[in-house]
Amino acid sequence: MSDDDDFMQDSGDEEYDFEYEGSDDDDSGDIGIENKYYNAKQIKADNPEEAIDEFLGVPALEQDKGDWGFKGLKQAIKLEFKLGRYDDAIEHYRELLTYVKSAVTRNYSDKSINNMLDFIEKGSDDEKAYSCMEEFYRLTLNTFQNTNNERLWLKTNIKLARLWLDRREFTQLTKKLRELHRACQREDGSDDPSKGTYSLEVYALEIQMYAETKNNKRLKALYERALRVRSAVPHPKIMGIIRECGGKMHMSEENWEQAQSDFFESFRNYDEAGSMQRIQVLKYLVLATMLMKSNINPFDSQETKPYKNDPRISAMTDLVDAYQRDDIHTYEDILRKNQDVLADPFIAENIDEVSRNMRTKAVIKLIAPYTRFTLSFISRQIKISISEVQEILGFLIMDKKLNAKIDQENGTVLVESASDLERLQAVREWSSSLKGLWRTALNDGEGFRLDEAALSQMGPMHSPFQATAFGDDTRTTSHITGKGRGWRGKTGFVGKAGGY
């Protein structure tokens, strides 16, 4: 069986060996050593303990340290780590590092060590495994510290910083991040363009640390600085991390639109990288869309449409649908039946604001036809507590979206009709105008003065009273028996009433 055939048969377990062990044809190697190595690979799935002994026997067959001994140690270390034999794995990893200076090429050793550390990182799921991984990093850094291999030194330190972030050891992490920043800078303190990719990885780690510690001030400054880096071609997963943390930061500031934009960019980057975090970020994107009260469905875009019917996202899809239809009962029912949605602390923290918006809209819609209603009526219809009903109504009154008074003692609400108020205000204004006109005409003006020219054209007056004069001394003479004293108005008509 060739090495290529052996790899294809065992590819499920050997994902890290593809680049380097897919063509291990070494015609100059000893046939016995080669056979021992491949026999060990054949039995490692069924009998890993025996396979470890076989792999560890390969280096002993070589007169000088070479490729086969290096490969045998790699396989043995992976199996020991998988079986929880951490002390043995550390001992043999220390032996493996003695090969990197002369037994194998620098490029091959760099890639092999880096893939070994990736394998260890992905397989660490308990405290002992984390301690083993930390020791692997320490041994690696000590080995390459004096070899002028800056690239591997940076990669290993970044992995170590990631380990401390996962373990929330922020004190050690802060010191390591400072060291990494210095390594990625020039002597004048500016970022070194040749190390832009590493700089972004360091920024991503520090941004995550500030997100965990809720230090939004430092997070925002670092986030903006990271987005200004133009000298790097970062892995899309790194940009996904930076954008995700930026979206969470904007959510804490209630900047829903910017949060929605960042979550969308984060989703695109995670999707490109093939990271499973894309599903969680897609949920954040849906959450931000609802909070910004947008009528645009987040699953209408080309990037998100394939995930619309994904069972992992179906609950959020249904929530968006209920939200955009203002269906409060369906919305509440979805949340009640899908408690796993609230398992994410970030969603649980922000979904309350969405629920409040939904309930507020439901209250406004429900009370629209009424001028008087009880708090218990709203509570029964929307299925929320009376205290929450009162809180929502108080918010609407304070925000001047509802003109009403709450009677807490009797649990009733009286809505003052806006149309009645408008009519009352119009009557008040009309009455005030009439009063002003009357005051001007009768008190401040000259009264009602008759035009003498027009009066002369009218001819003799056929009236019991005959006007003899106009003005201040106007008198009238009655043709009826009897005389009386006349009266005098203010700059107006003066007459003399006849007796009866």
Short mmCIF file of C-alpha atoms in Angstrom, two decimals:
data_model
loop_
_atom_site.label_atom_id
_atom_site.label_comp_id
_atom_site.label_asym_id
_atom_site.label_seq_id
_atom_site.Cartn_x
_atom_site.Cartn_y
_atom_site.Cartn_z
CA MET A 1 0.00 0.00 0.00
CA SER A 2 1.41 3.39 -0.97
CA ASP A 3 1.58 6.30 1.46
CA ASP A 4 -1.00 8.15 -0.64
CA ASP A 5 -3.42 5.21 -0.42
CA ASP A 6 -2.81 4.96 3.30
CA PHE A 7 -3.58 8.62 3.75
CA MET A 8 -6.83 8.41 1.79
CA GLN A 9 -7.89 5.45 3.90
CA ASP A 10 -7.10 7.31 7.12
CA SER A 11 -7.92 10.87 6.12
CA GLY A 12 -10.68 11.23 8.68
CA ASP A 13 -8.21 11.08 11.55
CA GLU A 14 -5.21 12.64 9.86
CA GLU A 15 -6.48 16.03 8.73
CA TYR A 16 -3.19 17.70 9.57
CA ASP A 17 -1.00 15.32 7.63
CA PHE A 18 -2.37 16.09 4.18
CA GLU A 19 0.27 18.54 3.03
CA TYR A 20 3.25 16.74 4.39
CA GLU A 21 2.60 13.03 4.49
CA GLY A 22 0.73 12.69 1.25
CA SER A 23 3.98 12.05 -0.63
CA ASP A 24 6.45 10.52 1.81
CA ASP A 25 8.30 8.53 -0.87
CA ASP A 26 11.86 8.37 0.32
CA ASP A 27 13.67 5.85 -1.86
CA SER A 28 16.85 6.26 0.17
CA GLY A 29 15.16 5.36 3.45
CA ASP A 30 15.48 1.99 5.06
CA ILE A 31 12.65 -0.35 3.98
CA GLY A 32 12.32 -1.72 7.50
CA ILE A 33 11.78 1.73 9.01
CA GLU A 34 9.21 2.62 6.37
CA ASN A 35 7.30 -0.63 6.85
CA LYS A 36 7.25 -0.17 10.62
CA TYR A 37 5.83 3.34 10.23
CA TYR A 38 3.05 2.28 7.85
CA ASN A 39 2.18 -0.82 9.85
CA ALA A 40 1.70 1.45 12.88
CA LYS A 41 -0.60 3.71 10.87
CA GLN A 42 -2.72 0.73 9.85
CA ILE A 43 -3.40 -0.36 13.43
CA LYS A 44 -3.75 3.02 15.13
CA ALA A 45 -7.53 3.18 14.66
CA ASP A 46 -8.20 -0.24 16.19
CA ASN A 47 -5.28 -0.51 18.60
CA PRO A 48 -3.91 2.94 19.41
CA GLU A 49 -1.79 1.78 22.37
CA GLU A 50 0.12 -0.71 20.25
CA ALA A 51 0.39 1.85 17.46
CA ILE A 52 2.06 4.30 19.87
CA ASP A 53 4.73 1.70 20.71
CA GLU A 54 5.30 1.07 17.01
CA PHE A 55 5.60 4.78 16.20
CA LEU A 56 8.01 5.34 19.07
CA GLY A 57 10.12 2.46 17.75
CA VAL A 58 10.73 4.22 14.44
CA PRO A 59 13.28 6.82 15.69
CA ALA A 60 15.34 4.09 17.35
CA LEU A 61 15.86 2.36 13.98
CA GLU A 62 17.52 5.43 12.46
CA GLN A 63 21.26 5.86 12.84
CA ASP A 64 20.88 9.65 12.55
CA LYS A 65 17.82 11.77 13.21
CA GLY A 66 15.74 12.01 10.03
CA ASP A 67 12.31 12.36 8.48
CA TRP A 68 10.95 8.96 9.56
CA GLY A 69 11.80 9.48 13.20
CA PHE A 70 10.20 12.93 13.05
CA LYS A 71 7.03 11.49 11.50
CA GLY A 72 6.88 8.63 13.99
CA LEU A 73 7.12 11.01 16.93
CA LYS A 74 4.37 13.24 15.49
CA GLN A 75 1.96 10.32 15.20
CA ALA A 76 2.79 9.04 18.68
CA ILE A 77 2.28 12.48 20.26
CA LYS A 78 -1.14 12.92 18.63
CA LEU A 79 -2.33 9.52 19.83
CA GLU A 80 -0.99 10.11 23.35
CA PHE A 81 -2.77 13.44 23.57
CA LYS A 82 -6.01 11.94 22.27
CA LEU A 83 -5.80 9.17 24.87
CA GLY A 84 -5.11 11.64 27.69
CA ARG A 85 -1.51 10.58 28.21
CA TYR A 86 -0.45 14.20 28.54
CA ASP A 87 2.86 13.66 30.38
CA ASP A 88 4.03 11.21 27.70
CA ALA A 89 2.92 13.62 24.97
CA ILE A 90 4.94 16.46 26.55
CA GLU A 91 8.03 14.27 26.91
CA HIS A 92 7.93 13.11 23.29
CA TYR A 93 7.14 16.62 22.02
CA ARG A 94 10.28 17.83 23.76
CA GLU A 95 12.16 15.09 21.84
CA LEU A 96 10.43 16.09 18.59
CA LEU A 97 11.70 19.68 18.91
CA THR A 98 15.30 18.42 18.79
CA TYR A 99 14.70 17.43 15.16
CA VAL A 100 13.81 20.90 13.90
CA LYS A 101 17.34 22.34 13.88
CA SER A 102 18.99 19.90 11.51
CA ALA A 103 17.05 16.68 10.89
CA VAL A 104 14.27 18.24 8.76
CA THR A 105 13.99 21.35 6.63
CA ARG A 106 12.95 24.60 8.25
CA ASN A 107 9.84 24.99 6.11
CA TYR A 108 8.69 21.44 6.85
CA SER A 109 9.38 21.74 10.57
CA ASP A 110 7.58 25.10 10.82
CA LYS A 111 4.45 23.74 9.17
CA SER A 112 4.55 20.50 11.13
CA ILE A 113 4.94 22.25 14.50
CA ASN A 114 2.22 24.77 13.65
CA ASN A 115 -0.18 21.98 12.63
CA MET A 116 0.72 20.01 15.75
CA LEU A 117 -0.21 23.00 17.92
CA ASP A 118 -3.46 23.43 15.99
CA PHE A 119 -4.28 19.78 16.62
CA ILE A 120 -3.59 20.16 20.35
CA GLU A 121 -5.64 23.37 20.53
CA LYS A 122 -8.70 21.79 18.92
CA GLY A 123 -8.48 18.70 21.12
CA SER A 124 -8.26 20.54 24.44
CA ASP A 125 -11.51 20.27 26.37
CA ASP A 126 -10.51 20.02 30.04
CA GLU A 127 -8.12 21.58 32.52
CA LYS A 128 -5.41 18.91 32.13
CA ALA A 129 -5.50 19.27 28.35
CA TYR A 130 -5.20 23.06 28.68
CA SER A 131 -2.17 22.66 30.97
CA CYS A 132 -0.60 20.27 28.47
CA MET A 133 -1.24 22.71 25.65
CA GLU A 134 0.31 25.56 27.64
CA GLU A 135 3.43 23.45 28.19
CA PHE A 136 3.58 22.71 24.44
CA TYR A 137 3.57 26.46 23.76
CA ARG A 138 6.27 27.09 26.36
CA LEU A 139 8.55 24.41 24.92
CA THR A 140 8.00 25.71 21.39
CA LEU A 141 8.82 29.30 22.36
CA ASN A 142 11.97 28.22 24.20
CA THR A 143 13.12 26.21 21.21
CA PHE A 144 12.57 28.90 18.60
CA GLN A 145 13.59 31.88 20.73
CA ASN A 146 17.20 31.70 19.63
CA THR A 147 16.68 30.42 16.08
CA ASN A 148 15.63 33.77 14.63
CA ASN A 149 12.37 32.15 13.46
CA GLU A 150 10.16 35.16 14.10
CA ARG A 151 7.21 33.86 12.11
CA LEU A 152 6.79 30.71 14.19
CA TRP A 153 7.49 32.68 17.37
CA LEU A 154 4.61 35.08 16.53
CA LYS A 155 2.21 32.27 15.63
CA THR A 156 2.96 30.35 18.82
CA ASN A 157 2.57 33.43 21.01
CA ILE A 158 -0.75 34.24 19.37
CA LYS A 159 -1.95 30.71 20.09
CA LEU A 160 -0.84 31.07 23.71
CA ALA A 161 -2.68 34.38 23.98
CA ARG A 162 -5.80 32.71 22.58
CA LEU A 163 -5.50 30.01 25.23
CA TRP A 164 -5.37 32.61 28.01
CA LEU A 165 -8.36 34.39 26.51
CA ASP A 166 -10.38 31.15 26.56
CA ARG A 167 -9.37 30.61 30.18
CA ARG A 168 -10.11 34.26 31.03
CA GLU A 169 -6.62 34.78 32.42
CA PHE A 170 -6.69 38.46 31.51
CA THR A 171 -3.64 39.51 33.52
CA GLN A 172 -1.30 37.17 31.65
CA LEU A 173 -3.12 37.90 28.42
CA THR A 174 -2.60 41.66 28.78
CA LYS A 175 1.14 41.21 29.23
CA LYS A 176 1.36 38.88 26.25
CA LEU A 177 -0.62 41.26 24.03
CA ARG A 178 1.75 44.12 24.87
CA GLU A 179 4.67 41.90 23.91
CA LEU A 180 3.00 40.96 20.63
CA HIS A 181 2.17 44.58 19.80
CA ARG A 182 5.81 45.53 20.25
CA ALA A 183 6.87 42.66 18.02
CA CYS A 184 4.54 43.92 15.26
CA GLN A 185 5.78 47.50 15.42
CA ARG A 186 8.71 49.43 14.05
CA GLU A 187 11.28 51.10 16.25
CA ASP A 188 9.30 54.38 16.12
CA GLY A 189 6.19 52.65 17.50
CA SER A 190 4.19 52.59 14.26
CA ASP A 191 2.71 49.36 12.90
CA ASP A 192 5.05 47.37 10.69
CA PRO A 193 3.27 46.88 7.30
CA SER A 194 5.13 43.60 6.74
CA LYS A 195 3.45 42.16 9.85
CA GLY A 196 -0.04 43.53 9.18
CA THR A 197 -1.69 40.09 9.24
CA TYR A 198 -0.22 39.30 12.66
CA SER A 199 -1.18 42.78 13.89
CA LEU A 200 -4.83 42.15 13.02
CA GLU A 201 -4.77 38.82 14.86
CA VAL A 202 -3.40 40.59 17.93
CA TYR A 203 -6.06 43.32 17.57
CA ALA A 204 -8.75 40.65 17.34
CA LEU A 205 -7.56 39.02 20.56
CA GLU A 206 -7.42 42.32 22.42
CA ILE A 207 -10.84 43.36 21.11
CA GLN A 208 -12.27 40.07 22.37
CA MET A 209 -10.69 40.66 25.77
CA TYR A 210 -12.26 44.12 26.06
CA ALA A 211 -15.61 42.71 24.90
CA GLU A 212 -15.43 40.08 27.65
CA THR A 213 -14.52 42.68 30.29
CA LYS A 214 -17.15 45.19 29.01
CA ASN A 215 -14.52 47.88 28.47
CA ASN A 216 -16.32 49.60 25.60
CA LYS A 217 -14.13 52.70 25.62
CA ARG A 218 -10.94 50.78 24.91
CA LEU A 219 -12.78 48.38 22.63
CA LYS A 220 -14.09 51.18 20.42
CA ALA A 221 -10.68 52.82 20.02
CA LEU A 222 -9.03 49.50 19.16
CA TYR A 223 -11.88 48.50 16.83
CA GLU A 224 -11.53 51.69 14.79
CA ARG A 225 -7.77 51.26 14.72
CA ALA A 226 -8.06 47.68 13.46
CA LEU A 227 -10.35 48.75 10.61
CA ARG A 228 -7.72 51.25 9.46
CA VAL A 229 -5.10 48.53 8.90
CA ARG A 230 -4.64 48.31 5.13
CA SER A 231 -1.31 46.51 4.86
CA ALA A 232 -2.69 43.04 5.62
CA VAL A 233 -4.64 40.35 3.83
CA PRO A 234 -6.20 38.82 6.94
CA HIS A 235 -7.91 35.50 7.25
CA PRO A 236 -11.67 36.14 6.93
CA LYS A 237 -12.23 34.55 10.34
CA ILE A 238 -10.11 37.31 11.95
CA MET A 239 -12.24 40.00 10.32
CA GLY A 240 -15.35 38.09 11.36
CA ILE A 241 -14.21 38.25 15.00
CA ILE A 242 -13.43 41.97 14.80
CA ARG A 243 -16.77 42.80 13.16
CA GLU A 244 -18.72 40.62 15.60
CA CYS A 245 -17.21 42.41 18.59
CA GLY A 246 -17.87 45.75 16.88
CA GLY A 247 -21.52 44.81 16.41
CA LYS A 248 -21.88 43.90 20.09
CA MET A 249 -20.24 47.19 21.04
CA HIS A 250 -22.71 49.16 18.90
CA MET A 251 -25.61 47.18 20.40
CA SER A 252 -24.54 48.23 23.89
CA GLU A 253 -24.65 51.84 22.64
CA GLU A 254 -28.12 51.23 21.13
CA ASN A 255 -26.71 52.10 17.71
CA TRP A 256 -28.85 49.48 16.01
CA GLU A 257 -28.10 50.40 12.39
CA GLN A 258 -24.33 50.25 12.79
CA ALA A 259 -24.65 47.02 14.76
CA GLN A 260 -26.71 45.51 11.96
CA SER A 261 -24.07 46.51 9.42
CA ASP A 262 -21.23 45.01 11.47
CA PHE A 263 -23.08 41.74 12.09
CA PHE A 264 -23.76 41.40 8.38
CA GLU A 265 -20.06 41.91 7.55
CA SER A 266 -19.11 39.47 10.31
CA PHE A 267 -21.51 36.86 8.91
CA ARG A 268 -20.05 37.26 5.41
CA ASN A 269 -16.51 36.77 6.70
CA TYR A 270 -17.38 33.76 8.85
CA ASP A 271 -19.27 32.25 5.93
CA GLU A 272 -16.25 32.72 3.67
CA ALA A 273 -13.99 31.12 6.29
CA GLY A 274 -16.40 28.20 6.75
CA SER A 275 -16.71 28.96 10.45
CA MET A 276 -19.71 27.64 12.36
CA GLN A 277 -19.85 30.97 14.20
CA ARG A 278 -21.72 32.30 11.16
CA ILE A 279 -24.95 30.75 12.50
CA GLN A 280 -24.70 32.55 15.83
CA VAL A 281 -23.81 35.87 14.17
CA LEU A 282 -26.75 35.45 11.80
CA LYS A 283 -28.97 35.32 14.89
CA TYR A 284 -27.38 38.57 16.08
CA LEU A 285 -28.07 40.09 12.67
CA VAL A 286 -31.77 39.18 12.97
CA LEU A 287 -31.87 40.62 16.49
CA ALA A 288 -30.33 43.93 15.37
CA THR A 289 -32.76 44.15 12.43
CA MET A 290 -35.73 43.86 14.78
CA LEU A 291 -34.28 46.42 17.19
CA MET A 292 -33.81 48.99 14.43
CA LYS A 293 -37.54 48.48 13.62
CA SER A 294 -36.77 47.72 10.00
CA ASN A 295 -39.35 46.23 7.65
CA ILE A 296 -36.58 44.70 5.53
CA ASN A 297 -36.28 40.95 6.04
CA PRO A 298 -32.63 40.08 6.78
CA PHE A 299 -33.03 36.84 4.85
CA ASP A 300 -33.77 38.66 1.60
CA SER A 301 -30.09 39.26 0.84
CA GLN A 302 -28.16 36.91 -1.42
CA GLU A 303 -25.73 35.94 1.35
CA THR A 304 -28.32 35.04 4.00
CA LYS A 305 -31.09 33.58 1.83
CA PRO A 306 -29.60 30.02 1.79
CA TYR A 307 -29.93 29.91 5.59
CA LYS A 308 -33.57 30.98 5.75
CA ASN A 309 -34.83 27.39 6.15
CA ASP A 310 -31.88 26.16 8.19
CA PRO A 311 -33.31 24.39 11.28
CA ARG A 312 -30.62 26.04 13.44
CA ILE A 313 -31.98 29.46 12.55
CA SER A 314 -35.69 28.65 12.10
CA ALA A 315 -36.72 30.11 15.47
CA MET A 316 -35.17 33.48 14.61
CA THR A 317 -36.76 33.37 11.14
CA ASP A 318 -40.18 32.85 12.74
CA LEU A 319 -39.52 35.68 15.21
CA VAL A 320 -38.77 38.11 12.39
CA ASP A 321 -41.93 37.06 10.57
CA ALA A 322 -44.09 37.58 13.69
CA TYR A 323 -42.36 40.88 14.45
CA GLN A 324 -42.99 42.31 10.99
CA ARG A 325 -46.65 41.22 11.16
CA ASP A 326 -47.04 42.74 14.65
CA ASP A 327 -48.34 39.37 15.85
CA ILE A 328 -47.59 39.57 19.56
CA HIS A 329 -49.16 36.21 20.44
CA THR A 330 -47.14 34.27 17.85
CA TYR A 331 -44.01 36.13 18.89
CA GLU A 332 -44.47 35.25 22.57
CA ASP A 333 -45.34 31.65 21.67
CA ILE A 334 -42.11 31.24 19.65
CA LEU A 335 -40.00 32.53 22.54
CA ARG A 336 -41.79 30.24 24.97
CA LYS A 337 -41.25 27.14 22.81
CA ASN A 338 -37.62 27.90 21.87
CA GLN A 339 -35.85 28.55 25.14
CA ASP A 340 -32.56 27.54 23.50
CA VAL A 341 -32.63 30.91 21.70
CA LEU A 342 -32.17 32.58 25.07
CA ALA A 343 -29.26 30.29 25.97
CA ASP A 344 -26.93 32.82 24.35
CA PRO A 345 -26.32 35.54 26.99
CA PHE A 346 -26.05 38.26 24.34
CA ILE A 347 -29.44 37.40 22.81
CA ALA A 348 -31.03 37.04 26.24
CA GLU A 349 -29.71 40.48 27.18
CA ASN A 350 -31.13 42.25 24.12
CA ILE A 351 -34.30 40.31 23.28
CA ASP A 352 -36.14 42.10 26.11
CA GLU A 353 -35.95 45.35 24.16
CA VAL A 354 -37.51 43.64 21.12
CA SER A 355 -40.25 42.16 23.30
CA ARG A 356 -40.94 45.57 24.83
CA ASN A 357 -41.29 47.12 21.37
CA MET A 358 -43.68 44.34 20.35
CA ARG A 359 -45.83 44.76 23.46
CA THR A 360 -45.89 48.55 23.10
CA LYS A 361 -47.14 48.27 19.52
CA ALA A 362 -49.72 45.71 20.63
CA VAL A 363 -51.03 48.02 23.38
CA ILE A 364 -51.36 50.98 20.98
CA LYS A 365 -53.22 48.82 18.47
CA LEU A 366 -55.52 47.35 21.13
CA ILE A 367 -56.62 50.59 22.83
CA ALA A 368 -57.14 52.58 19.61
CA PRO A 369 -60.99 52.27 19.61
CA TYR A 370 -61.43 52.96 23.33
CA THR A 371 -61.70 56.10 25.43
CA ARG A 372 -61.88 54.17 28.70
CA PHE A 373 -60.49 50.77 29.62
CA THR A 374 -59.04 48.84 32.55
CA LEU A 375 -55.46 47.71 33.08
CA SER A 376 -56.67 44.15 33.61
CA PHE A 377 -58.29 44.17 30.16
CA ILE A 378 -54.95 44.93 28.48
CA SER A 379 -53.23 42.38 30.70
CA ARG A 380 -55.61 39.61 29.65
CA GLN A 381 -55.51 40.42 25.96
CA ILE A 382 -51.71 40.66 25.60
CA LYS A 383 -50.94 38.15 28.39
CA ILE A 384 -48.55 40.32 30.36
CA SER A 385 -48.61 41.49 33.98
CA ILE A 386 -50.60 44.54 35.08
CA SER A 387 -47.41 46.22 36.31
CA GLU A 388 -45.90 45.88 32.83
CA VAL A 389 -49.09 47.25 31.26
CA GLN A 390 -48.90 50.26 33.56
CA GLU A 391 -45.22 50.71 32.71
CA ILE A 392 -45.91 50.67 28.97
CA LEU A 393 -48.82 53.11 29.29
CA GLY A 394 -46.70 55.42 31.43
CA PHE A 395 -44.01 55.38 28.75
CA LEU A 396 -46.56 56.21 26.04
CA ILE A 397 -47.99 59.09 28.09
CA MET A 398 -44.56 60.53 28.89
CA ASP A 399 -43.54 60.19 25.25
CA LYS A 400 -46.77 62.03 24.26
CA LYS A 401 -47.93 59.13 22.12
CA LEU A 402 -51.01 58.71 24.30
CA ASN A 403 -53.12 61.46 25.89
CA ALA A 404 -54.61 59.67 28.88
CA LYS A 405 -54.78 59.53 32.66
CA ILE A 406 -54.20 56.41 34.73
CA ASP A 407 -56.32 55.82 37.82
CA GLN A 408 -54.10 53.45 39.77
CA GLU A 409 -56.57 53.04 42.62
CA ASN A 410 -59.35 51.76 40.38
CA GLY A 411 -57.10 50.31 37.71
CA THR A 412 -58.69 52.31 34.88
CA VAL A 413 -57.39 54.52 32.10
CA LEU A 414 -59.28 57.49 30.65
CA VAL A 415 -58.24 58.60 27.18
CA GLU A 416 -58.88 62.22 26.30
CA SER A 417 -60.14 62.48 22.75
CA ALA A 418 -57.84 64.50 20.56
CA SER A 419 -60.75 65.67 18.35
CA ASP A 420 -62.68 67.06 21.35
CA LEU A 421 -59.65 68.95 22.50
CA GLU A 422 -59.15 70.41 19.03
CA ARG A 423 -62.80 71.58 18.85
CA LEU A 424 -62.58 73.12 22.31
CA GLN A 425 -59.43 74.95 21.37
CA ALA A 426 -61.05 76.25 18.17
CA VAL A 427 -64.07 77.58 20.13
CA ARG A 428 -61.73 79.31 22.58
CA GLU A 429 -59.82 80.98 19.79
CA TRP A 430 -63.07 82.08 18.06
CA SER A 431 -64.47 83.51 21.30
CA SER A 432 -61.23 85.36 21.96
CA SER A 433 -61.31 86.88 18.47
CA LEU A 434 -64.90 88.08 18.89
CA LYS A 435 -64.09 89.63 22.24
CA GLY A 436 -61.18 91.51 20.72
CA LEU A 437 -63.32 92.78 17.84
CA TRP A 438 -66.06 94.00 20.22
CA ARG A 439 -63.52 95.79 22.40
CA THR A 440 -62.04 97.54 19.39
CA ALA A 441 -65.37 98.58 17.85
CA LEU A 442 -67.27 99.77 20.95
CA ASN A 443 -64.63 100.86 23.41
CA ASP A 444 -61.61 102.08 21.50
CA GLY A 445 -63.20 103.22 18.18
CA GLU A 446 -65.59 106.10 17.20
CA GLY A 447 -68.76 104.11 17.41
CA PHE A 448 -71.36 104.02 14.58
CA ARG A 449 -71.42 107.39 12.73
CA LEU A 450 -74.17 108.13 10.13
CA ASP A 451 -73.22 109.59 6.81
CA GLU A 452 -75.09 113.03 6.44
CA ALA A 453 -74.88 112.99 2.64
CA ALA A 454 -76.47 109.59 2.48
CA LEU A 455 -79.11 110.71 4.96
CA SER A 456 -80.11 113.81 2.93
CA GLN A 457 -80.70 111.70 -0.15
CA MET A 458 -83.16 109.62 1.76
CA GLY A 459 -85.72 112.47 1.98
CA PRO A 460 -88.23 113.18 4.79
CA MET A 461 -88.22 110.59 7.50
CA HIS A 462 -91.52 108.97 8.25
CA SER A 463 -90.84 108.23 11.84
CA PRO A 464 -92.35 109.25 15.12
CA PHE A 465 -88.97 110.81 15.76
CA GLN A 466 -87.59 113.59 13.61
CA ALA A 467 -83.90 114.15 13.73
CA THR A 468 -83.03 117.83 14.00
CA ALA A 469 -79.33 117.62 14.49
CA PHE A 470 -76.41 115.19 14.71
CA GLY A 471 -73.28 115.36 16.75
CA ASP A 472 -72.64 116.19 20.34
CA ASP A 473 -75.77 118.42 20.64
CA THR A 474 -78.17 116.30 18.67
CA ARG A 475 -81.85 116.56 19.63
CA THR A 476 -85.02 114.92 18.37
CA THR A 477 -88.49 116.46 18.48
CA SER A 478 -91.35 114.19 18.98
CA HIS A 479 -94.62 114.66 17.15
CA ILE A 480 -96.29 112.93 19.99
CA THR A 481 -97.72 114.84 22.89
CA GLY A 482 -95.31 115.29 25.73
CA LYS A 483 -91.63 116.15 26.01
CA GLY A 484 -88.81 114.60 27.90
CA ARG A 485 -85.16 115.12 28.51
CA GLY A 486 -82.87 113.65 25.85
CA TRP A 487 -79.91 111.20 26.43
CA ARG A 488 -76.42 111.46 25.16
CA GLY A 489 -74.20 108.63 24.10
CA LYS A 490 -70.48 108.62 23.54
CA THR A 491 -69.80 110.35 20.24
CA GLY A 492 -72.88 108.76 18.80
CA PHE A 493 -76.53 109.42 18.07
CA VAL A 494 -78.28 111.58 20.68
CA GLY A 495 -82.13 111.56 20.79
CA LYS A 496 -85.00 112.83 22.89
CA ALA A 497 -87.59 110.31 23.84
CA GLY A 498 -91.18 111.36 23.72
CA GLY A 499 -93.56 110.81 26.54
CA TYR A 500 -96.56 108.60 26.43
#
